[in-house]
Coordinates of C-alpha atoms in Angstrom, one line a residue:
M1247 CA 217.6 230.0 -117.1
H1248 CA 219.0 233.3 -118.4
F1249 CA 221.7 233.0 -121.0
E1250 CA 224.4 234.7 -118.8
A1251 CA 223.4 232.5 -115.8
R1252 CA 223.8 229.4 -117.9
L1253 CA 227.1 230.6 -119.2
L1254 CA 228.4 231.5 -115.7
L1255 CA 227.5 228.1 -114.3
R1256 CA 229.1 226.3 -117.2
C1257 CA 232.3 228.3 -117.3
G1258 CA 232.7 229.1 -113.6
E1259 CA 235.2 226.9 -111.9
F1260 CA 235.5 226.9 -108.1
I1261 CA 238.4 225.1 -106.4
S1262 CA 238.5 225.1 -102.6
G1263 CA 241.8 225.7 -100.8
V1264 CA 244.2 228.4 -99.9
A1265 CA 246.3 228.7 -103.1
F1266 CA 246.2 232.0 -104.8
R1267 CA 244.4 230.5 -107.8
E1268 CA 241.7 229.1 -105.6
A1269 CA 238.7 229.8 -107.8
R1270 CA 238.1 231.0 -111.3
L1271 CA 234.9 232.4 -112.9
V1272 CA 235.1 232.8 -116.7
V1273 CA 232.6 235.3 -118.0
A1274 CA 232.2 235.3 -121.8
A1275 CA 234.1 238.2 -123.4
C1276 CA 232.1 240.6 -125.5
A1277 CA 233.3 243.4 -127.7
F1278 CA 231.7 246.6 -126.4
A1279 CA 233.1 249.6 -124.5
I1280 CA 232.9 249.4 -120.7
A1281 CA 230.7 252.2 -119.4
S1282 CA 231.7 254.4 -116.4
V1283 CA 232.0 252.4 -113.2
S1284 CA 229.4 252.8 -110.5
S1285 CA 230.2 254.1 -107.1
A1286 CA 231.8 251.7 -104.6
E1287 CA 229.9 250.8 -101.5
V1288 CA 232.6 252.3 -99.4
P1289 CA 234.4 255.7 -99.7
G1290 CA 237.5 256.0 -101.8
S1291 CA 238.9 256.1 -105.3
M1292 CA 238.8 252.3 -105.8
P1293 CA 235.7 251.7 -108.0
L1294 CA 234.5 248.3 -106.7
V1295 CA 234.9 247.6 -103.0
A1296 CA 232.5 245.9 -100.6
S1297 CA 232.9 244.9 -96.9
G1298 CA 231.2 242.7 -94.3
D1299 CA 231.8 241.9 -90.7
G1300 CA 235.5 241.2 -90.8
H1301 CA 235.6 240.8 -94.6
V1302 CA 236.6 243.0 -97.5
W1303 CA 236.3 242.3 -101.2
W1304 CA 237.6 244.4 -104.1
V1305 CA 238.0 244.1 -107.9
V1306 CA 241.4 245.0 -109.4
E1307 CA 242.5 244.9 -113.0
R1308 CA 245.8 243.0 -113.0
A1309 CA 247.2 240.9 -115.8
P1310 CA 248.6 237.5 -114.7
P1311 CA 252.4 237.4 -114.2
A1312 CA 254.3 236.4 -117.3
A1313 CA 256.1 233.6 -115.4
S1314 CA 252.8 232.0 -114.3
G1315 CA 252.4 230.3 -117.7
D1316 CA 248.7 231.2 -117.7
A1317 CA 248.7 233.2 -120.9
S1318 CA 245.1 232.0 -121.6
Q1319 CA 244.0 234.1 -118.6
A1320 CA 245.2 237.4 -120.1
D1321 CA 241.7 238.0 -121.4
M1322 CA 240.3 237.9 -117.9
P1323 CA 242.2 240.7 -116.2
F1324 CA 239.6 241.7 -113.6
L1325 CA 240.2 239.8 -110.4
L1326 CA 237.8 239.6 -107.4
M1327 CA 240.0 239.5 -104.3
H1328 CA 239.1 238.8 -100.7
H1329 CA 240.8 239.4 -97.3
A1330 CA 239.4 238.4 -93.9
V1331 CA 240.3 239.8 -90.4
V1332 CA 241.1 236.2 -89.3
E1333 CA 243.7 235.0 -91.7
P1334 CA 246.5 232.5 -91.3
T1335 CA 248.8 235.2 -92.8
P1336 CA 248.1 238.7 -94.1
S1337 CA 247.1 237.7 -97.6
E1338 CA 244.7 238.4 -100.4
R1339 CA 242.8 235.6 -101.9
L1340 CA 241.6 235.3 -105.5
V1341 CA 237.9 234.5 -105.6
M1342 CA 237.2 234.6 -109.3
R1343 CA 238.2 236.2 -112.6
F1344 CA 236.2 238.4 -114.9
A1345 CA 236.7 239.2 -118.6
I1346 CA 234.5 242.3 -118.1
Q1347 CA 234.5 244.5 -115.0
P1348 CA 231.4 244.0 -112.8
E1349 CA 229.1 246.9 -112.3
A1350 CA 228.6 246.8 -108.5
L1351 CA 229.5 244.9 -105.3
A1352 CA 227.8 244.7 -101.9
G1353 CA 228.7 242.8 -98.8
E1354 CA 227.1 241.8 -95.5
G1355 CA 228.7 239.6 -92.9
D1356 CA 230.5 236.9 -94.9
A1357 CA 228.2 237.2 -98.0
L1358 CA 229.0 239.1 -101.2
A1359 CA 226.7 240.0 -104.0
V1360 CA 228.0 240.8 -107.5
V1361 CA 226.1 242.5 -110.3
T1362 CA 227.6 242.0 -113.7
R1363 CA 227.2 244.4 -116.6
A1364 CA 224.3 244.2 -119.0
R1365 CA 225.0 242.7 -122.4
G1366 CA 222.9 244.7 -124.8
A1367 CA 219.3 244.4 -123.9
S1368 CA 219.9 241.4 -121.7
S1369 CA 219.4 241.8 -118.0
R1370 CA 222.2 242.1 -115.5
M1371 CA 223.2 238.9 -113.8
V1372 CA 223.2 238.9 -110.0
V1373 CA 225.1 236.3 -108.0
L1374 CA 225.7 235.6 -104.3
M1375 CA 228.6 233.9 -102.7
T1376 CA 229.8 233.3 -99.1
A1377 CA 233.3 233.2 -97.6
A1378 CA 233.9 230.2 -95.4
Q1379 CA 236.9 229.2 -93.3
S1380 CA 238.3 225.7 -92.8
T1381 CA 238.2 224.8 -89.1
A1382 CA 241.2 222.5 -89.5
G1383 CA 243.7 224.7 -91.4
G1384 CA 242.2 228.2 -91.1
H1385 CA 242.2 228.9 -94.8
W1386 CA 239.3 230.6 -96.6
Y1387 CA 237.3 229.2 -99.5
T1388 CA 234.0 230.2 -101.3
L1389 CA 230.6 228.7 -100.9
P1390 CA 228.7 227.3 -102.8
R1391 CA 231.6 225.1 -104.0
S1392 CA 229.7 224.3 -107.2
G1393 CA 229.5 227.9 -108.2
P1394 CA 227.8 231.2 -107.0
Q1395 CA 224.1 231.3 -106.3
V1396 CA 222.3 233.0 -109.2
L1397 CA 219.6 235.4 -108.0
A1398 CA 216.9 237.1 -110.0
P1399 CA 218.4 239.2 -112.9
L1400 CA 218.4 243.0 -112.7
S1401 CA 217.0 244.9 -115.7
S1402 CA 219.6 246.4 -118.1
E1403 CA 217.9 249.8 -117.9
G1404 CA 220.0 252.6 -116.5
Q1405 CA 223.1 252.5 -114.4
V1406 CA 223.6 250.9 -111.0
R1407 CA 224.9 253.8 -108.9
D1408 CA 225.1 251.9 -105.5
L1409 CA 224.4 248.5 -104.1
A1410 CA 223.9 247.5 -100.5
M1411 CA 222.9 244.5 -98.4
A1412 CA 221.0 244.6 -95.1
D1413 CA 219.3 241.8 -93.2
G1414 CA 219.4 239.5 -96.2
M1415 CA 217.9 242.1 -98.6
L1416 CA 219.8 243.4 -101.6
Y1417 CA 219.2 247.0 -102.6
A1418 CA 220.2 248.6 -105.9
L1419 CA 220.0 252.4 -106.6
V1420 CA 219.6 252.7 -110.3
R1421 CA 219.8 255.9 -112.3
S1422 CA 217.7 255.9 -115.5
A1423 CA 215.9 258.1 -117.9
D1424 CA 212.2 258.7 -117.2
G1425 CA 211.2 258.4 -120.8
A1426 CA 210.2 262.1 -121.2
P1427 CA 211.2 264.0 -124.3
T1428 CA 213.9 265.8 -122.3
S1429 CA 215.3 262.5 -121.1
S1430 CA 215.8 263.7 -117.6
L1431 CA 217.4 261.4 -115.2
R1432 CA 215.7 259.9 -112.2
L1433 CA 216.7 257.5 -109.4
R1434 CA 214.9 254.2 -108.5
L1435 CA 215.5 252.1 -105.5
L1436 CA 215.0 248.4 -106.1
T1437 CA 215.1 245.5 -103.6
L1438 CA 215.5 241.8 -103.8
S1439 CA 215.5 239.0 -101.1
T1440 CA 218.7 237.0 -101.2
R1441 CA 217.0 234.1 -99.3
N1442 CA 214.2 233.6 -101.7
R1443 CA 215.4 232.6 -105.1
S1444 CA 212.0 232.8 -106.6
S1445 CA 211.6 236.5 -105.7
N1446 CA 211.9 239.4 -108.1
W1447 CA 213.1 242.9 -107.8
Q1448 CA 210.6 245.3 -106.3
E1449 CA 210.7 249.1 -106.3
I1450 CA 210.4 251.0 -103.1
S1451 CA 210.1 254.8 -102.4
L1452 CA 213.0 257.2 -101.9
P1453 CA 213.1 260.0 -99.3
S1454 CA 212.9 263.6 -100.5
L1455 CA 216.6 264.3 -100.5
D1456 CA 219.3 265.5 -102.9
L1457 CA 221.4 262.4 -102.9
N1458 CA 225.2 263.0 -102.6
E1459 CA 227.8 261.8 -105.0
P1460 CA 229.5 259.4 -105.1
I1461 CA 228.3 257.5 -101.9
R1462 CA 224.6 257.3 -101.1
L1463 CA 223.4 253.8 -100.2
L1464 CA 224.7 251.7 -97.3
S1465 CA 223.7 249.6 -94.4
S1466 CA 223.9 250.8 -90.8
D1467 CA 222.9 248.8 -87.7
G1468 CA 220.7 246.5 -89.9
A1469 CA 218.8 249.5 -91.4
L1470 CA 219.0 250.8 -95.0
T1471 CA 220.7 254.2 -94.9
L1472 CA 220.9 257.0 -97.5
L1473 CA 223.2 260.0 -97.3
G1474 CA 221.8 263.1 -98.9
S1475 CA 221.4 266.8 -98.5
V1476 CA 218.8 269.6 -98.2
N1477 CA 220.1 273.0 -99.2
A1478 CA 223.7 271.8 -99.0
R1479 CA 223.2 270.5 -95.5
A1480 CA 224.1 266.9 -95.0
M1481 CA 221.1 264.7 -94.1
I1482 CA 220.7 261.0 -93.2
A1483 CA 217.6 258.9 -94.1
M1484 CA 217.1 255.5 -92.5
R1485 CA 214.5 252.8 -93.2
S1486 CA 213.9 249.5 -91.3
T1487 CA 214.6 246.4 -93.3
E1488 CA 212.2 244.2 -91.3
P1489 CA 209.2 243.0 -93.4
T1490 CA 205.9 244.5 -92.5
V1491 CA 202.3 243.9 -93.3
G1492 CA 200.2 247.0 -94.1
P1493 CA 201.2 250.5 -95.2
P1494 CA 204.7 250.9 -96.7
Q1495 CA 207.5 251.8 -94.4
E1496 CA 208.5 255.4 -94.1
W1497 CA 211.9 256.9 -94.1
T1498 CA 213.3 258.6 -90.9
V1499 CA 215.2 261.8 -92.0
A1500 CA 217.5 263.7 -89.7
P1501 CA 220.3 266.2 -90.2
L1502 CA 223.9 265.3 -89.6
E1503 CA 225.2 267.6 -86.9
D1504 CA 228.3 267.9 -84.7
D1505 CA 228.8 270.2 -81.7
R1506 CA 229.1 273.2 -84.1
G1507 CA 225.9 272.6 -85.9
P1508 CA 224.7 271.0 -89.2
L1509 CA 227.4 269.5 -91.4
S1510 CA 228.0 270.7 -95.0
S1511 CA 227.4 268.1 -97.7
R1512 CA 230.1 269.5 -99.9
S1513 CA 233.0 267.7 -98.2
L1514 CA 231.1 264.5 -97.3
V1515 CA 232.5 261.6 -99.3
G1516 CA 230.3 258.8 -97.8
G1517 CA 230.0 256.4 -94.9
F1518 CA 230.3 252.9 -93.7
E1519 CA 229.4 250.8 -90.7
V1520 CA 232.1 249.8 -88.1
D1521 CA 231.3 247.9 -85.0
G1522 CA 227.6 248.7 -85.3
R1523 CA 228.2 252.4 -85.7
L1524 CA 227.9 254.7 -88.6
A1525 CA 231.2 256.2 -89.7
L1526 CA 231.3 259.3 -92.0
V1527 CA 234.2 260.2 -94.3
S1528 CA 234.8 263.7 -95.4
R1529 CA 237.6 265.2 -97.6
H1530 CA 239.1 268.6 -96.7
P1531 CA 241.5 270.7 -98.9
A1532 CA 245.2 270.9 -98.1
L1533 CA 246.3 273.3 -95.5
V1534 CA 249.3 274.5 -97.6
D1535 CA 249.6 274.7 -101.4
G1536 CA 250.8 271.5 -102.9
G1537 CA 250.0 269.5 -99.8
P1538 CA 247.8 266.4 -99.6
T1539 CA 244.2 266.6 -98.9
T1540 CA 243.0 265.4 -95.5
L1541 CA 240.5 262.6 -94.8
Q1542 CA 238.5 263.0 -91.6
L1543 CA 236.5 260.2 -90.1
S1544 CA 233.6 260.8 -87.7
L1545 CA 231.3 258.6 -85.7
R1546 CA 227.5 259.2 -85.4
R1547 CA 226.3 258.5 -81.8
R1548 CA 222.9 259.3 -80.5
G1549 CA 222.2 261.6 -83.4
T1550 CA 225.4 263.6 -83.0
V1551 CA 228.6 263.4 -85.1
A1552 CA 231.9 263.3 -83.2
A1553 CA 235.4 263.4 -84.7
W1554 CA 237.3 260.1 -84.8
A1555 CA 240.5 260.3 -86.9
A1556 CA 242.2 262.4 -89.5
F1557 CA 245.0 261.5 -91.9
P1558 CA 246.4 262.5 -95.4
E1559 CA 244.6 261.0 -98.3
P1560 CA 246.5 258.0 -99.7
V1561 CA 248.2 258.3 -103.0
G1562 CA 246.7 256.1 -105.8
S1563 CA 243.7 253.8 -105.5
W1564 CA 242.3 253.5 -102.0
A1565 CA 239.2 252.8 -100.0
V1566 CA 238.2 253.0 -96.3
T1567 CA 235.6 250.7 -94.7
G1568 CA 234.7 248.8 -91.6
F1569 CA 236.7 245.7 -90.8
G1570 CA 235.2 243.8 -87.8
S1571 CA 235.6 246.0 -84.8
D1572 CA 238.0 248.4 -86.6
A1573 CA 238.2 250.3 -89.8
V1574 CA 240.7 249.5 -92.5
V1575 CA 242.3 251.7 -95.2
L1576 CA 242.8 249.5 -98.3
S1577 CA 245.2 250.7 -101.1
L1578 CA 246.9 249.2 -104.1
N1579 CA 250.6 249.4 -104.9
A1580 CA 252.2 249.7 -108.3
E1581 CA 251.8 246.0 -108.9
R1582 CA 248.1 246.3 -108.0
I1583 CA 248.6 244.2 -104.9
G1584 CA 246.6 245.3 -101.9
S1585 CA 247.8 246.6 -98.6
I1586 CA 245.9 247.5 -95.5
R1587 CA 246.3 250.0 -92.6
L1588 CA 244.2 249.1 -89.6
L1589 CA 242.4 251.9 -87.8
P1590 CA 241.0 251.0 -84.3
L1591 CA 238.2 253.1 -82.8
S1592 CA 240.7 254.2 -80.2
A1593 CA 243.2 255.5 -82.7
A1594 CA 243.4 258.9 -84.3
E1595 CA 245.2 257.7 -87.5
P1596 CA 245.8 254.3 -89.3
G1597 CA 248.7 252.1 -88.4
E1598 CA 251.6 251.0 -90.6
P1599 CA 250.7 249.4 -94.0
I1600 CA 250.6 245.6 -94.1
L1601 CA 251.1 244.0 -97.6
L1602 CA 248.5 241.4 -98.5
A1603 CA 250.9 239.0 -100.2
P1604 CA 249.2 236.2 -102.0
P1605 CA 249.5 232.9 -100.0
T1606 CA 252.0 230.4 -101.4
F1607 CA 253.3 227.1 -100.3
S1608 CA 256.8 228.5 -100.1
A1609 CA 255.9 230.4 -97.0
G1610 CA 258.1 229.3 -94.1
N1611 CA 255.1 228.7 -91.8
W1612 CA 253.9 225.8 -94.0
I1613 CA 257.2 224.0 -94.1
H1614 CA 256.4 221.8 -91.1
I1615 CA 253.8 219.8 -93.1
P1616 CA 256.3 218.0 -95.4
I1617 CA 258.7 217.6 -92.5
I1618 CA 256.1 215.9 -90.3
A1619 CA 254.9 213.8 -93.2
A1620 CA 258.5 212.6 -93.8
A1621 CA 259.0 211.8 -90.1
A1622 CA 255.7 209.8 -90.1
V1623 CA 256.8 207.8 -93.1
A1624 CA 260.3 207.2 -91.5
L1625 CA 258.7 206.0 -88.2
A1626 CA 256.4 203.7 -90.1
L1627 CA 259.4 202.1 -92.0
L1628 CA 261.4 201.8 -88.7
A1629 CA 258.4 200.2 -87.1
L1630 CA 258.1 197.6 -89.9
V1631 CA 261.8 196.8 -89.7
F1632 CA 262.5 196.9 -86.0
G1633 CA 259.1 195.6 -85.0
A1634 CA 259.5 192.4 -87.0
D1635 CA 259.6 189.1 -85.0
A1636 CA 262.9 188.1 -86.6
Y1637 CA 264.6 191.3 -85.3
L1638 CA 263.0 191.1 -81.9
E1639 CA 264.2 187.5 -81.3
Q1640 CA 267.8 188.5 -82.2
R1641 CA 267.9 191.8 -80.3
V1642 CA 271.1 192.5 -78.4
G1643 CA 270.9 191.0 -74.9
I1644 CA 268.5 188.3 -75.9
T1645 CA 270.2 184.8 -75.9
T1646 CA 269.2 182.0 -78.2
T1647 CA 267.7 180.2 -75.2
A1648 CA 265.5 183.1 -74.2
P1649 CA 261.8 182.5 -74.5
Q1650 CA 260.1 183.8 -77.6
I1651 CA 257.3 186.3 -77.5
P1652 CA 254.4 184.5 -75.7
L1653 CA 251.5 183.6 -77.9
N1654 CA 249.1 184.7 -75.2
R1655 CA 250.7 188.1 -74.6
R1656 CA 248.1 190.7 -74.0
R1657 CA 247.0 192.4 -77.2
G1658 CA 247.6 196.1 -77.7
A1659 CA 244.9 198.4 -76.4
R1660 CA 242.2 199.5 -78.8
L1661 CA 242.6 202.7 -80.7
G1662 CA 239.6 204.3 -78.9
H1663 CA 241.1 203.6 -75.5
R1664 CA 244.5 205.1 -76.6
A1665 CA 242.7 208.2 -78.0
L1666 CA 240.8 208.6 -74.7
A1667 CA 244.1 208.4 -72.7
M1668 CA 245.6 211.0 -75.0
L1669 CA 242.7 213.4 -74.6
V1670 CA 242.9 213.0 -70.8
D1671 CA 246.6 213.9 -70.9
L1672 CA 245.8 217.0 -73.0
I1673 CA 243.2 218.4 -70.6
P1674 CA 245.7 219.9 -68.2
A1675 CA 247.6 221.5 -71.1
V1676 CA 244.3 222.9 -72.5
C1677 CA 243.5 224.5 -69.2
V1678 CA 247.0 226.0 -68.8
V1679 CA 247.0 227.5 -72.4
W1680 CA 243.4 228.7 -72.0
L1681 CA 244.4 230.8 -69.0
F1682 CA 246.7 232.9 -71.2
Y1683 CA 244.9 232.9 -74.6
R1684 CA 241.2 232.3 -73.7
G1685 CA 238.8 231.7 -76.6
N1686 CA 237.3 228.3 -77.5
P1687 CA 239.2 225.5 -75.8
L1688 CA 238.2 223.0 -78.5
E1689 CA 240.3 225.0 -81.0
Y1690 CA 243.4 224.0 -79.1
L1691 CA 243.0 220.4 -80.1
E1692 CA 244.5 220.8 -83.5
F1693 CA 247.4 218.5 -84.4
P1694 CA 250.4 220.0 -86.4
I1695 CA 249.9 217.8 -89.5
F1696 CA 246.4 219.5 -89.9
V1697 CA 247.6 223.1 -89.3
T1698 CA 248.8 225.1 -92.3
D1699 CA 250.2 228.0 -90.3
L1700 CA 252.0 227.3 -87.0
T1701 CA 252.2 231.0 -86.2
A1702 CA 248.4 231.4 -86.4
R1703 CA 247.8 228.2 -84.4
F1704 CA 250.5 228.7 -81.8
P1705 CA 248.1 228.0 -78.8
A1706 CA 247.2 224.7 -80.4
I1707 CA 250.8 223.7 -80.9
L1708 CA 251.7 224.7 -77.4
T1709 CA 248.8 222.6 -76.1
I1710 CA 250.0 219.5 -78.0
A1711 CA 253.6 220.1 -76.8
L1712 CA 252.6 220.5 -73.1
G1713 CA 250.3 217.4 -73.3
W1714 CA 253.1 215.3 -74.8
L1715 CA 255.6 216.4 -72.2
S1716 CA 253.3 215.7 -69.2
A1717 CA 252.3 212.3 -70.7
S1718 CA 255.9 211.4 -71.3
I1719 CA 257.0 212.2 -67.8
G1720 CA 254.2 209.9 -66.4
D1721 CA 255.1 207.1 -68.9
I1722 CA 258.8 207.2 -68.3
V1723 CA 258.8 207.6 -64.5
F1724 CA 255.7 205.8 -63.4
G1725 CA 255.1 203.4 -66.3
R1726 CA 251.9 205.1 -67.3
S1727 CA 250.6 208.6 -67.6
I1728 CA 247.4 210.0 -65.9
G1729 CA 245.5 209.4 -69.0
K1730 CA 246.6 205.8 -69.3
R1731 CA 245.9 205.2 -65.6
L1732 CA 242.3 206.6 -66.0
A1733 CA 241.8 204.6 -69.2
G1734 CA 243.0 201.4 -67.6
L1735 CA 246.2 201.1 -69.7
E1736 CA 249.8 200.3 -68.9
I1737 CA 253.1 199.9 -70.7
I1738 CA 254.8 196.5 -70.8
S1739 CA 257.7 195.0 -72.8
I1740 CA 257.2 193.3 -76.1
R1741 CA 257.5 189.9 -74.2
G1742 CA 254.8 190.7 -71.7
E1743 CA 257.3 191.5 -68.9
P1744 CA 257.6 194.9 -67.1
S1745 CA 259.1 197.5 -69.3
T1746 CA 262.4 199.2 -68.7
M1747 CA 262.7 203.0 -68.3
G1748 CA 264.9 203.1 -71.3
G1749 CA 262.3 201.4 -73.5
R1750 CA 259.6 203.7 -72.2
A1751 CA 261.8 206.8 -72.9
L1752 CA 262.4 205.6 -76.5
R1753 CA 258.7 205.0 -76.9
S1754 CA 257.9 208.5 -75.6
L1755 CA 260.4 210.0 -78.1
A1756 CA 258.8 208.1 -81.0
S1757 CA 255.3 209.0 -79.8
L1758 CA 256.2 212.7 -80.5
V1759 CA 255.7 211.9 -84.2
T1760 CA 252.4 210.2 -83.6
M1761 CA 251.2 213.2 -81.6
A1762 CA 252.1 215.4 -84.6
A1763 CA 250.5 213.1 -87.1
P1764 CA 247.9 210.9 -85.4
P1765 CA 246.9 209.0 -88.6
I1766 CA 250.1 207.0 -88.4
M1767 CA 248.5 205.2 -85.4
L1768 CA 246.4 203.3 -87.9
L1769 CA 249.3 200.9 -88.2
A1770 CA 248.1 199.4 -84.9
A1771 CA 244.9 198.3 -86.6
V1772 CA 246.9 196.1 -89.0
N1773 CA 249.5 194.9 -86.5
P1774 CA 248.6 191.3 -85.4
R1775 CA 249.5 192.2 -81.8
G1776 CA 247.8 195.6 -82.0
D1777 CA 251.0 197.5 -81.2
G1778 CA 251.5 201.0 -82.6
P1779 CA 254.6 202.3 -84.4
A1780 CA 256.1 203.9 -81.3
E1781 CA 255.8 200.5 -79.5
M1782 CA 257.2 198.5 -82.4
V1783 CA 260.3 200.7 -82.5
S1784 CA 260.9 200.7 -78.7
G1785 CA 260.0 197.0 -78.1
T1786 CA 257.1 197.9 -75.8
A1787 CA 253.4 197.5 -75.8
V1788 CA 250.4 199.5 -74.5
V1789 CA 247.8 197.1 -73.2
E1790 CA 244.7 196.9 -71.1
A1791 CA 245.9 196.7 -67.5
A1792 CA 243.1 194.4 -66.4
A1793 CA 242.8 192.4 -69.6
A1794 CA 242.9 188.6 -69.5
P1795 CA 245.4 186.8 -71.7
V1796 CA 244.1 186.5 -75.2
L1797 CA 245.0 183.6 -77.5
P1798 CA 245.9 184.4 -81.0
N1799 CA 243.5 183.6 -83.8

């Protein structure tokens, strides 16, 4: 394996989770000057930005905070960050660290390709990684967990000017010398399959265009797209990415025109894909002296370019790209922390900036997890104390001549039957919540102990609350809820007698903790009578309604 690939796999450390330091990739530091940065895949002044369907990645040079204690990471100042359109909170996630700034990024869907800089005559390393979201907590992590997938290396010759991904193919536009005595520069377009690790880079033809600076190569509607010009008139060239057998595929070249005629290439900055459409970005001079330049976004539909939005060019480092069904303007503040401004297709200018604060456990929307855990532990301790036979035999109201707990009292219902009854009780709540929030109903069956952000999972929390409320009303008033009735369960007293309304009310209150943290119900598996913690505290038992008396072992 290539030296840099071996070094990357040995030094790269990926840790799944949502903490800001989720993953680290240590690239060996080398003492040589960093060459000029290649163009970003998306327009803007940020040098390294890539986007996929609802994902955006960027590289920022940011020294670690002095209070972090990670002084050893000061030699890895380049951070690869990630933000997704579906986030528990508006946050930026650290994917990996670099000692040396990468040369190019390209994204497609939830996948990102990174091309590192060549080390002397050694080839550039090319790695592929995928962003994945936890279905339980909603946080993002990086696949493969063992480290990025190493693709075929890219030659160290020339400079990578642009990088793009389309239909699982990686395309690199490389500027290099042709070897002539005058050392004239030429462009080469190389392609590599990201699905076949044994493949190598292949060169394909380029259209006869004067390619624009700085954005040239991108993906649009699954096709490889080049922005160029002919006689200062903006042109677009598209080439299918589907594999063919036979003659090489040809480029389809067409002018970029609006209702006034062909567009000039002088103001065209570049383009990106948003909601399956090609968006073009152009820069126009200030209307008054000293004023900001204006960015104009246009959409290409049926071969014609139509105006979309216009707004002043952001101050500092920025980029604009597709972000799911909208566009997003990404910028960096003085601390190099990202912020975004969403730009829907129906809007004429971006919205208010949203700071992408790094996720931390101190966030208020996570505080419920230790609270629920503490309540679960407290319920378990109360169950062990108040559910003991010695306490039950001396409970207030029980005389010394009262009969003890019968040995043949019906054993507590199985955990599977209890879970079935609980799911039946949740079905009406799921239906009610679905009428307001729609989406996938299965996503509503998330219990609070497994949810890291209550604000992002409010429909699920509402479902659990409504399900508990309806089940409690049935248990307290009628002795068993709809779910228990359909599952063949009933609530009795600890002595096998009919339960009281007060005991059932106390049990329902304690069951709120078990609904928030279902693992605590495992106590029923070790209880000799099969009673859960809520029953042990309230002096009740949930049993099979038609079960015959069972003698103890």
